[in-house]
XYZ file of C-alpha atoms in Angstrom:
694
model
C 0.237 -5.612 -52.433
C -0.567 -8.696 -50.351
C -4.151 -9.906 -50.229
C -6.173 -11.448 -47.419
C -5.514 -14.878 -48.875
C -1.765 -14.225 -48.815
C -1.659 -13.158 -45.170
C -4.364 -15.317 -43.569
C -2.698 -17.663 -41.084
C -4.125 -21.170 -41.490
C -5.244 -23.518 -38.735
C -4.434 -27.228 -38.729
C -7.513 -29.189 -37.695
C -8.645 -32.792 -38.177
C -5.594 -33.677 -40.258
C -5.685 -30.756 -42.721
C -4.656 -27.114 -43.069
C -7.799 -24.984 -43.190
C -8.698 -21.308 -43.494
C -12.123 -19.639 -43.400
C -13.639 -18.824 -46.771
C -14.340 -15.089 -47.155
C -14.453 -14.388 -43.400
C -16.380 -11.325 -42.301
C -14.371 -10.892 -39.091
C -10.604 -10.666 -39.520
C -7.897 -9.467 -37.130
C -4.822 -7.826 -38.619
C -1.356 -8.318 -37.150
C 1.365 -5.753 -37.769
C 5.134 -5.958 -37.825
C 6.053 -4.626 -34.384
C 8.849 -2.448 -35.775
C 7.460 -1.138 -39.061
C 3.687 -1.320 -38.620
C 3.332 -3.242 -41.893
C 0.517 -5.824 -41.868
C 2.211 -9.231 -41.865
C -0.660 -11.554 -40.975
C -4.418 -11.772 -40.632
C -6.324 -14.300 -38.578
C -9.846 -15.620 -38.411
C -11.451 -18.807 -37.149
C -14.855 -18.025 -38.570
C -16.701 -21.234 -39.456
C -13.958 -23.629 -38.360
C -15.095 -26.930 -36.850
C -13.526 -26.845 -33.390
C -15.822 -29.549 -32.014
C -14.734 -31.866 -34.823
C -11.079 -31.111 -34.121
C -11.480 -32.055 -30.472
C -13.148 -35.341 -31.349
C -10.425 -35.995 -33.914
C -7.820 -35.595 -31.192
C -9.726 -37.860 -28.814
C -10.146 -40.581 -31.408
C -7.319 -40.456 -33.952
C -4.687 -38.732 -31.812
C -5.305 -40.874 -28.762
C -5.282 -44.106 -30.780
C -2.014 -43.320 -32.559
C -0.222 -42.118 -29.448
C -1.289 -45.174 -27.435
C 0.370 -47.392 -30.026
C 3.699 -45.931 -28.904
C 5.415 -46.619 -25.605
C 6.647 -43.785 -23.417
C 10.204 -44.284 -24.675
C 9.083 -44.279 -28.299
C 7.280 -40.990 -27.757
C 10.331 -39.575 -25.988
C 12.559 -40.556 -28.904
C 10.229 -38.766 -31.323
C 10.665 -35.620 -29.225
C 14.411 -35.825 -29.782
C 13.884 -36.285 -33.523
C 11.552 -33.278 -33.569
C 14.042 -31.160 -31.630
C 16.775 -32.030 -34.109
C 14.494 -31.193 -37.043
C 13.439 -27.840 -35.601
C 17.069 -27.066 -34.851
C 17.903 -27.555 -38.510
C 15.134 -25.132 -39.556
C 15.195 -22.579 -36.739
C 16.558 -19.764 -38.926
C 13.174 -19.683 -40.657
C 11.523 -19.159 -37.288
C 14.073 -16.477 -36.367
C 13.170 -14.454 -39.452
C 9.482 -14.521 -38.590
C 10.063 -13.799 -34.915
C 11.993 -10.623 -35.734
C 8.665 -9.222 -36.919
C 7.244 -9.655 -33.395
C 10.009 -7.416 -32.013
C 12.221 -10.272 -30.823
C 15.987 -9.782 -31.059
C 18.487 -12.541 -31.742
C 18.995 -12.868 -27.989
C 15.233 -13.099 -27.493
C 15.014 -15.836 -30.122
C 17.622 -17.772 -28.201
C 15.324 -17.711 -25.184
C 12.158 -18.550 -27.109
C 13.054 -20.732 -30.094
C 16.260 -22.357 -28.889
C 14.787 -22.600 -25.396
C 11.764 -24.470 -26.710
C 13.928 -26.875 -28.706
C 16.148 -27.487 -25.677
C 13.077 -28.242 -23.566
C 12.166 -31.040 -25.976
C 15.692 -32.456 -25.742
C 15.481 -32.472 -21.934
C 12.081 -34.163 -21.878
C 13.217 -36.731 -24.410
C 16.209 -37.590 -22.241
C 14.305 -37.645 -18.955
C 11.455 -39.661 -20.454
C 13.803 -42.406 -21.613
C 15.998 -42.300 -18.531
C 13.446 -41.938 -15.741
C 10.253 -43.557 -17.030
C 9.367 -47.140 -17.969
C 9.240 -48.210 -21.594
C 5.534 -48.940 -21.353
C 2.229 -47.108 -21.093
C 1.776 -46.475 -17.366
C 3.853 -44.995 -14.572
C 3.965 -46.549 -11.114
C 3.756 -44.000 -8.305
C 5.382 -45.048 -5.062
C 5.978 -48.410 -3.409
C 3.553 -51.285 -3.042
C 1.495 -51.071 0.139
C 0.853 -54.319 2.023
C -2.813 -54.379 3.035
C -3.098 -57.886 4.515
C -1.055 -60.013 6.886
C -0.556 -62.838 4.417
C 0.480 -60.506 1.562
C -2.498 -61.623 -0.553
C -4.059 -58.125 -0.750
C -1.893 -55.221 -1.854
C -2.207 -51.694 -3.146
C -0.238 -49.173 -5.167
C -0.783 -46.158 -7.415
C -0.464 -45.833 -11.171
C -0.634 -43.005 -13.697
C -2.516 -43.562 -16.945
C -3.001 -41.195 -19.879
C -5.985 -38.863 -19.760
C -8.352 -39.934 -22.565
C -9.005 -36.477 -23.997
C -7.105 -33.587 -25.554
C -4.498 -31.258 -24.053
C -5.582 -27.734 -24.974
C -2.935 -25.053 -24.581
C -3.893 -21.379 -24.699
C -0.697 -19.378 -24.877
C 0.475 -15.797 -24.432
C 2.082 -13.689 -27.154
C 5.524 -13.365 -25.620
C 6.838 -16.887 -26.284
C 5.254 -18.201 -29.493
C 7.601 -21.215 -29.711
C 8.764 -22.006 -26.167
C 5.242 -21.424 -24.847
C 3.974 -24.169 -27.139
C 6.849 -26.641 -26.822
C 7.134 -26.486 -23.024
C 3.534 -27.690 -22.828
C 3.682 -30.014 -25.825
C 6.737 -32.002 -24.677
C 5.319 -33.384 -21.397
C 1.816 -33.934 -22.783
C 3.224 -35.823 -25.786
C 5.274 -38.141 -23.561
C 2.165 -38.692 -21.439
C 0.369 -39.812 -24.611
C -2.104 -36.957 -24.845
C -2.754 -35.173 -28.188
C -2.356 -31.396 -28.188
C -4.528 -28.586 -29.552
C -2.567 -25.308 -29.612
C -4.276 -21.917 -29.470
C -1.523 -19.241 -29.613
C -2.040 -15.548 -28.965
C -2.916 -13.610 -32.098
C -0.053 -11.003 -32.115
C 2.630 -13.697 -32.583
C 0.553 -16.735 -33.573
C 1.981 -16.743 -37.094
C 5.340 -17.767 -35.613
C 3.682 -20.619 -33.744
C 1.930 -21.663 -36.960
C 5.278 -21.834 -38.745
C 6.704 -24.025 -35.960
C 3.680 -26.327 -36.149
C 4.063 -26.565 -39.930
C 7.709 -27.614 -39.524
C 6.773 -30.221 -36.914
C 4.114 -31.691 -39.187
C 6.308 -31.586 -42.294
C 8.976 -33.553 -40.451
C 6.786 -36.649 -40.721
C 7.754 -37.579 -37.170
C 4.438 -36.961 -35.406
C 1.640 -39.537 -35.311
C -1.509 -38.246 -37.006
C -3.833 -36.401 -34.658
C -1.191 -35.701 -32.026
C -0.904 -31.961 -32.826
C -3.485 -29.439 -34.041
C -3.499 -25.642 -34.267
C -6.139 -22.918 -33.950
C -4.993 -19.628 -35.499
C -7.187 -16.875 -34.143
C -10.010 -16.485 -31.660
C -11.518 -19.594 -30.077
C -14.096 -18.158 -27.735
C -16.315 -21.256 -27.726
C -13.447 -23.725 -27.368
C -14.233 -24.677 -23.773
C -17.853 -25.359 -24.745
C -16.686 -28.578 -26.417
C -14.505 -29.917 -23.591
C -15.317 -32.254 -20.710
C -13.756 -34.326 -17.922
C -11.423 -36.111 -20.342
C -9.605 -32.919 -21.298
C -6.894 -30.671 -19.871
C -6.526 -26.921 -20.450
C -3.202 -25.198 -19.749
C -3.538 -21.418 -19.956
C -0.883 -18.705 -19.971
C -1.983 -15.083 -19.952
C -3.636 -12.430 -17.838
C -5.264 -13.118 -14.489
C -8.500 -11.591 -15.775
C -8.711 -13.996 -18.718
C -7.732 -16.905 -16.469
C -10.590 -16.011 -14.122
C -13.039 -15.914 -17.025
C -11.950 -19.320 -18.313
C -11.874 -20.827 -14.841
C -15.500 -19.799 -14.314
C -16.702 -21.672 -17.423
C -19.410 -24.255 -16.690
C -17.338 -27.071 -18.156
C -14.545 -26.251 -15.716
C -16.823 -25.729 -12.719
C -19.315 -28.530 -13.352
C -18.038 -30.930 -15.995
C -14.557 -31.700 -14.766
C -12.332 -29.997 -17.340
C -8.869 -29.822 -15.787
C -7.705 -26.226 -15.855
C -4.318 -24.806 -14.882
C -3.186 -21.225 -15.277
C 0.009 -19.243 -15.312
C -1.019 -15.611 -14.946
C 0.224 -12.174 -13.853
C 3.203 -12.074 -11.563
C 4.867 -9.174 -9.755
C 8.150 -11.010 -9.313
C 10.742 -9.635 -6.933
C 14.532 -9.486 -6.785
C 15.714 -8.928 -3.225
C 19.158 -7.586 -2.377
C 20.262 -9.092 0.943
C 21.216 -7.026 3.971
C 24.722 -8.460 3.777
C 25.390 -6.889 0.356
C 27.182 -3.552 0.029
C 27.931 -1.489 -3.058
C 31.450 -2.971 -3.090
C 30.307 -6.605 -2.865
C 30.486 -8.892 -5.914
C 26.808 -9.570 -5.267
C 25.924 -5.937 -6.007
C 27.228 -6.237 -9.558
C 25.406 -9.571 -9.959
C 22.198 -7.889 -8.797
C 22.430 -4.985 -11.255
C 23.199 -7.413 -14.078
C 20.195 -9.575 -13.177
C 17.854 -6.560 -13.116
C 19.220 -5.349 -16.450
C 18.716 -8.719 -18.150
C 15.181 -9.096 -16.868
C 14.227 -5.536 -17.867
C 15.491 -5.807 -21.411
C 15.171 -9.458 -22.531
C 12.048 -9.729 -24.706
C 11.649 -5.985 -23.981
C 10.489 -6.962 -20.500
C 7.599 -8.995 -21.907
C 8.262 -12.012 -19.721
C 5.969 -13.449 -17.097
C 9.089 -14.075 -15.005
C 10.630 -10.597 -15.369
C 11.544 -8.635 -12.234
C 8.865 -6.040 -11.497
C 9.892 -5.163 -7.921
C 13.519 -4.578 -6.913
C 13.529 -4.772 -3.110
C 16.751 -3.369 -1.643
C 17.982 -1.898 1.645
C 16.579 1.622 1.949
C 20.027 3.191 1.945
C 20.755 1.625 -1.464
C 17.581 2.560 -3.357
C 19.110 5.496 -5.219
C 22.427 3.692 -5.673
C 20.727 0.693 -7.278
C 18.459 2.814 -9.472
C 21.358 4.955 -10.724
C 23.636 1.961 -11.390
C 20.865 0.214 -13.305
C 20.008 3.357 -15.272
C 23.656 3.816 -16.217
C 23.828 0.269 -17.575
C 20.560 0.618 -19.483
C 21.600 3.935 -21.056
C 25.001 2.537 -21.952
C 23.924 -0.768 -23.485
C 20.377 -0.474 -24.805
C 19.678 0.770 -28.302
C 15.966 0.338 -29.111
C 15.214 -0.461 -32.733
C 14.204 -2.957 -35.385
C 15.809 -6.317 -34.433
C 16.804 -6.807 -38.070
C 19.066 -3.776 -37.904
C 22.659 -4.221 -36.915
C 22.556 -1.758 -34.035
C 19.411 -2.532 -32.044
C 19.872 -4.335 -28.739
C 16.207 -4.238 -27.713
C 13.193 -4.470 -29.972
C 9.717 -2.983 -29.665
C 6.813 -4.403 -27.731
C 4.753 -6.899 -29.692
C 2.166 -4.318 -30.796
C 1.006 -0.735 -30.473
C -1.850 -1.952 -28.294
C 0.604 -3.617 -25.933
C 2.615 -0.412 -25.770
C -0.534 1.459 -24.793
C -1.193 -1.053 -22.003
C 2.336 -0.673 -20.632
C 2.169 3.121 -20.868
C -1.119 3.134 -18.949
C 0.406 0.930 -16.245
C 3.457 3.197 -15.940
C 1.200 6.245 -15.696
C -0.641 4.572 -12.816
C 2.635 3.898 -11.047
C 3.774 7.491 -11.514
C 0.432 8.817 -10.320
C 0.823 6.655 -7.209
C 4.127 8.344 -6.367
C 6.660 6.718 -8.645
C 9.675 8.850 -9.560
C 11.005 8.239 -13.081
C 14.776 7.712 -12.976
C 15.011 6.939 -16.680
C 12.547 6.189 -19.461
C 8.858 6.889 -19.089
C 5.687 6.350 -21.062
C 6.216 9.141 -23.623
C 9.818 8.519 -24.654
C 9.446 6.497 -27.891
C 6.994 6.165 -30.765
C 5.075 3.264 -32.272
C 5.371 -0.043 -30.395
C 8.727 0.926 -28.870
C 8.898 1.558 -25.141
C 11.917 2.953 -23.344
C 13.407 0.943 -20.458
C 11.878 2.581 -17.402
C 13.119 2.629 -13.810
C 10.919 3.990 -11.026
C 11.629 4.603 -7.360
C 9.135 5.068 -4.522
C 9.603 6.794 -1.203
C 6.910 4.595 0.303
C 7.661 0.915 -0.295
C 4.108 0.075 0.745
C 2.554 2.027 -2.113
C -0.270 -0.278 -3.196
C 0.325 0.226 -6.922
C 3.862 -1.188 -6.658
C 2.421 -4.498 -5.495
C -0.731 -4.474 -7.627
C 0.059 -2.953 -11.037
C 2.097 -4.949 -13.542
C 3.629 -3.030 -16.436
C 4.296 -5.893 -18.844
C 7.296 -4.333 -20.507
C 10.803 -3.019 -19.709
C 9.745 -1.515 -16.389
C 11.005 -2.069 -12.840
C 10.184 -0.355 -9.532
C 12.928 -0.017 -6.916
C 11.733 0.088 -3.299
C 13.524 0.048 0.045
C 13.236 -2.140 3.123
C 14.363 -1.489 6.690
C 15.452 -5.005 7.707
C 15.069 -8.609 6.579
C 11.671 -9.019 8.200
C 10.483 -5.962 6.290
C 11.855 -7.401 3.044
C 10.032 -10.668 3.704
C 6.807 -8.743 4.238
C 7.214 -6.725 1.050
C 7.997 -9.810 -1.030
C 4.788 -11.440 0.196
C 2.764 -8.406 -0.890
C 3.033 -9.669 -4.453
C 0.196 -12.048 -3.499
C 1.893 -14.977 -5.160
C 4.572 -14.913 -7.847
C 6.282 -17.182 -10.325
C 9.784 -16.453 -9.073
C 11.776 -14.369 -6.654
C 15.534 -13.902 -6.637
C 17.476 -13.384 -3.431
C 20.980 -12.024 -3.873
C 23.007 -12.823 -0.780
C 26.297 -14.473 0.148
C 24.916 -15.506 3.522
C 23.620 -19.100 3.729
C 21.737 -18.165 6.874
C 19.909 -15.336 5.106
C 19.146 -17.639 2.181
C 17.565 -20.137 4.579
C 15.525 -17.368 6.227
C 14.118 -16.255 2.881
C 13.394 -19.803 1.708
C 11.543 -20.680 4.895
C 9.488 -17.484 4.957
C 8.622 -16.670 1.341
C 8.775 -20.101 -0.278
C 5.011 -20.467 0.041
C 4.499 -17.256 -1.964
C 6.559 -18.329 -4.969
C 6.794 -21.144 -7.468
C 10.580 -20.810 -7.649
C 13.289 -19.171 -5.545
C 16.541 -18.234 -7.241
C 19.549 -17.601 -4.991
C 22.487 -15.726 -6.445
C 25.924 -14.778 -5.162
C 29.546 -14.568 -6.276
C 29.874 -18.360 -6.418
C 27.084 -19.070 -8.909
C 26.873 -15.723 -10.727
C 28.689 -17.125 -13.773
C 26.834 -20.435 -13.923
C 23.314 -19.390 -12.960
C 20.739 -19.711 -15.737
C 19.116 -16.554 -14.423
C 16.130 -15.238 -12.558
C 13.772 -15.269 -15.518
C 14.591 -18.580 -17.202
C 12.210 -21.439 -16.393
C 14.032 -24.743 -16.758
C 12.378 -27.991 -17.878
C 13.898 -29.733 -14.865
C 12.151 -27.459 -12.332
C 8.535 -26.458 -11.812
C 7.233 -23.346 -13.513
C 4.170 -21.713 -12.003
C 3.204 -20.022 -8.803
C 0.492 -19.559 -6.197
C -2.046 -16.776 -5.797
C -2.143 -14.114 -8.483
C 0.416 -16.141 -10.489
C -2.417 -18.531 -11.306
C -1.926 -21.407 -8.905
C -0.737 -23.670 -11.706
C 2.359 -25.737 -12.266
C 4.143 -26.753 -15.456
C 7.416 -28.485 -16.293
C 9.297 -29.805 -13.258
C 10.780 -32.762 -15.098
C 8.604 -35.848 -14.951
C 6.139 -33.987 -12.715
C 5.067 -32.149 -15.868
C 4.274 -35.434 -17.626
C 2.076 -36.574 -14.760
C -0.114 -33.460 -15.069
C -1.516 -35.068 -18.228
C -2.217 -38.392 -16.561
C -4.648 -39.678 -13.946
C -3.300 -41.132 -10.719
C -5.343 -44.139 -9.649
C -5.043 -46.317 -6.565
C -5.220 -50.006 -7.445
C -5.844 -52.871 -5.034
C -5.687 -56.602 -5.541
C -3.524 -59.699 -5.341
C 0.174 -59.710 -6.203
C -0.744 -61.285 -9.549
C -3.281 -58.533 -10.239
C -0.752 -55.786 -9.537
C 1.957 -57.511 -11.552
C -0.309 -57.849 -14.587
C -1.486 -54.223 -14.343
C 1.855 -52.559 -13.736
C 4.116 -54.826 -15.763
C 6.387 -54.986 -12.727
C 6.729 -58.135 -10.624
C 5.366 -57.754 -7.104
C 6.515 -59.997 -4.271
C 4.032 -62.801 -3.805
C 3.125 -62.992 -7.491
C 3.704 -66.159 -9.508
C 7.284 -66.999 -10.442
C 9.051 -69.306 -12.846
C 11.494 -70.761 -10.329
C 14.852 -72.254 -11.340
C 17.426 -73.772 -8.950
C 21.119 -74.522 -9.375
C 20.227 -78.210 -9.556
C 17.802 -77.515 -12.429
C 20.515 -75.635 -14.317
C 23.145 -78.336 -13.767
C 20.694 -81.045 -14.805
C 19.915 -79.153 -17.998
C 16.180 -79.116 -17.265
C 15.935 -75.327 -16.966
C 17.807 -72.233 -18.065
C 19.366 -69.770 -15.661
C 17.662 -66.359 -16.005
C 21.083 -64.796 -16.675
C 21.299 -66.930 -19.840
C 18.144 -65.287 -21.225
C 18.126 -62.218 -23.445
C 15.292 -59.680 -23.422
C 13.504 -61.609 -26.154
C 13.087 -64.624 -23.856
C 13.338 -63.242 -20.290
C 9.957 -62.826 -18.597
C 8.793 -60.902 -15.556
C 8.769 -63.394 -12.686
C 11.683 -65.531 -13.921
C 13.454 -66.465 -10.693
C 16.680 -68.111 -9.620
C 16.726 -69.652 -6.121
C 20.116 -70.667 -4.730
C 21.163 -73.262 -2.203
C 22.240 -72.304 1.320
C 25.763 -71.067 1.952
C 27.397 -71.553 5.359
C 28.907 -68.505 7.129
C 32.131 -68.954 9.106
C 33.819 -66.699 11.642
C 37.093 -67.021 9.733
C 35.494 -65.483 6.640
C 34.123 -62.565 8.645
C 37.515 -61.838 10.212
C 39.317 -62.189 6.868
C 36.920 -59.728 5.193
C 37.448 -57.241 8.033
C 41.235 -57.479 7.784
C 41.426 -57.263 3.988
C 38.963 -54.378 3.595
C 39.913 -52.434 6.698
C 36.295 -52.463 7.881
C 37.019 -53.473 11.467
C 33.850 -52.062 12.993
C 33.535 -53.662 16.413
C 30.373 -55.626 15.552
C 32.454 -57.767 13.168
C 35.629 -58.289 15.210
C 34.903 -57.801 18.929
C 32.654 -60.471 20.430
C 32.052 -58.745 23.751
C 31.280 -55.343 22.208
C 29.013 -56.912 19.596
C 26.994 -58.778 22.227
C 26.583 -55.554 24.206
C 24.854 -53.997 21.202
C 21.061 -54.637 21.298
C 21.005 -55.281 17.557
C 23.572 -58.097 17.355
C 23.603 -61.595 18.933
C 27.429 -61.766 18.648
C 29.965 -60.963 15.942
C 28.128 -60.594 12.624
C 28.941 -60.612 8.925
C 29.421 -57.303 7.148
C 26.464 -56.203 5.086
C 28.625 -55.812 1.991
C 30.068 -59.273 2.564
C 26.521 -60.625 2.490
C 25.824 -58.791 -0.767
C 29.032 -60.206 -2.241
C 28.105 -63.736 -1.176
C 24.658 -63.222 -2.659
C 26.216 -62.303 -6.007
C 28.320 -65.433 -5.842
C 25.173 -67.462 -5.260
C 23.175 -66.117 -8.220
C 25.689 -65.053 -10.875
C 26.037 -67.202 -13.980
C 29.766 -66.718 -14.691
C 30.032 -67.584 -18.393
C 29.661 -64.747 -20.944
C 26.081 -64.332 -22.067
C 23.342 -61.786 -22.671
C 23.923 -60.066 -19.307
C 26.477 -57.417 -20.249
C 27.023 -55.553 -16.999
C 25.852 -54.923 -13.454
C 25.358 -51.172 -13.106
C 24.155 -50.781 -9.573
C 22.050 -51.618 -6.567
C 18.993 -49.762 -5.315
C 16.916 -49.776 -2.142
C 19.417 -51.867 -0.177
C 18.266 -52.674 3.338
C 19.837 -54.998 5.940
C 17.105 -56.482 8.081
C 18.293 -59.502 10.093
C 21.910 -59.799 11.327
C 23.838 -62.861 10.155
C 26.338 -64.365 12.556
C 28.853 -67.188 12.093
C 27.408 -70.671 11.681
C 24.311 -69.184 10.047
C 23.621 -69.871 6.372
C 22.238 -67.631 3.637
C 20.452 -68.162 0.311
C 19.223 -65.806 -2.398
C 16.046 -65.515 -4.448
C 16.600 -63.333 -7.519
C 13.514 -62.457 -9.587
C 13.159 -60.479 -12.816
C 11.159 -57.511 -11.560
C 11.189 -54.937 -14.369
C 12.360 -55.176 -17.982
C 13.048 -51.953 -19.888
C 14.273 -52.334 -23.488
C 16.005 -49.255 -24.877
C 14.489 -48.052 -28.135
C 17.832 -46.845 -29.514
C 20.171 -49.643 -28.373
C 20.639 -53.383 -28.701
C 20.220 -53.830 -24.964
C 17.991 -52.748 -22.123
C 17.818 -52.625 -18.347
C 16.603 -55.418 -16.130
C 15.810 -54.751 -12.493
C 16.023 -57.898 -10.378
C 14.329 -58.215 -7.008
C 16.890 -59.708 -4.613
C 15.917 -61.269 -1.291
C 18.560 -62.809 0.943
C 17.288 -65.277 3.562
C 18.939 -67.176 6.418
C 18.520 -70.839 7.303
C 15.297 -70.023 9.162
C 13.787 -68.320 6.085
C 14.072 -64.940 7.791
C 14.702 -62.044 5.428
C 18.297 -60.897 5.856
C 18.610 -58.271 3.130
C 16.456 -56.822 0.410
C 17.509 -54.810 -2.648
C 17.276 -54.392 -6.411
C 20.058 -55.497 -8.742
C 20.344 -53.514 -11.991
C 21.811 -55.136 -15.095
C 22.222 -54.329 -18.772
C 21.001 -57.207 -20.945
C 21.086 -57.767 -24.706
C 17.786 -57.690 -26.574
C 19.002 -60.728 -28.484
C 21.897 -62.897 -27.382
C 24.307 -62.207 -30.227
C 27.592 -61.154 -28.606
C 28.241 -64.476 -26.868
C 25.685 -66.679 -28.605
C 28.249 -69.300 -29.613
C 30.541 -68.989 -26.585
C 29.809 -72.453 -25.192
C 29.432 -74.252 -28.526
């Protein structure tokens, strides 16, 4: 027989695994299928205040030693490590009632989220410690006073309070963006499945990949946790609206600046468009979507469909088709058995909550098509489909049965469907199944404000769609109103939630020093062609990343523009737009003085003016950004280029990095002709062609 010591789930605080000694208050956790006690939890006597300070001091210090790219690479290493050990997590998760399919959503989904954030962090963010937000704003006529915005890491701890339904994904989808932002995490999972989270945390720590202090775990109740937080800290909560309201009303949230976001209850809808008939491919896609959302995780998903909104004439048809699929494909049982296709709810208590919610719906007029609250024993709950004669029954739009339960209601026309969807008072996601682009636009314009995500489905994307209930790391997860008003994920948006946006003002040199990105007007190290030919200076293209500096600039001589060159370019490229070849038509245009050079001809000339042709550390040009043509160039004008190293981004996994060059093309009167960024790949050390000219 197991003892308390054997089953007590440890916490990881202040750099060590800890458990209470002889706790007087212990919560038991049972296997959802068998009822056997598999874990006990208690936080009695644990030093939560010390853990928070440890995160602020040790975690913050160690994470700040890493650049954004270095943190992102560690996420990839962690994802690979967890992937190698995920079977261990599967075995534990089966005890929560999760099937193999459910584990794919939770465990594999969490690992995949880390892969995505690792990739996006290295691809879309600078290899430094801050993020620049938006362009530089010119605040003075002489360009001596400028402004911009930057994101810097919040100096506290990212506290995540998670729900029971996703013990791994729920942690990793919050951990990944906060880790890239440089903020240490304190995880407080829900008790019924927290032992799975604890196992994932143990694997992450055993990997040796994480900096000390960057991840801590509270196993069990943490009722005084918010007492120890302040304006430096961020709390991300997932759970019931009632608990969210309690936490949001805490003095440290209301008065002391604790950042608090919530993802709460959500009566998500799936709407069948007016254009869909029983014979349409979209009808089958709709039934399949409802079935998946009812039965995945036994309906214990914050994104699951609770309200199926269909044309009134199709209410019974939809309910019967869905019931037939459920009865044909669902075998409730222990996930470890070979036959079960849907496991139990996470606990007997959760089953009681779902049964009570279903009873309320039935009492309000719901007709049970299949299932019901008294069908199965223990923590098992039968997939339940309800229909309502009155689509405006308040309970349909107010009561959430957090299990395999869906209510099918009818609408009279699209405007009625829009109204019913909005009665959810704010949801995480709504699906609209329609093959009509016009209907899709109508729904997006009218119910977008009520939902964090809209999922459109038809015959063309039915096979490729990731589904109604699958939050993706690329897109925001959250919703307004009763859904909590929070927002998570969303690609790099999710990283910025754990950072402070600050407006900065100052000289070009101030902004360059702060951001690590050269700003026009800041000091430059100017080199001319004459300097290079005289051997008194080195062309910036001859410098590798070890020697290239922000502000290194090459300034060319003037190049004369002839009419013959303009005509030749037009003839050879086929770009015979009248402004380049027809003098009279060009002069009639208010933008052109006479025939003018092609914009792309100017860019080509500019490259000829700044490129250093011999092989060297510059390996490739991989694009232009922000190209703008400002002043027309006509024949007998001249042009020159100033090319300045603007941003240097070494890659942590390669022998090269990216350099963004600020390019400004001027005419003989020093008027700006064109402005753009040149992107190149440059060696970290000039090894490939180091001896080319020797």
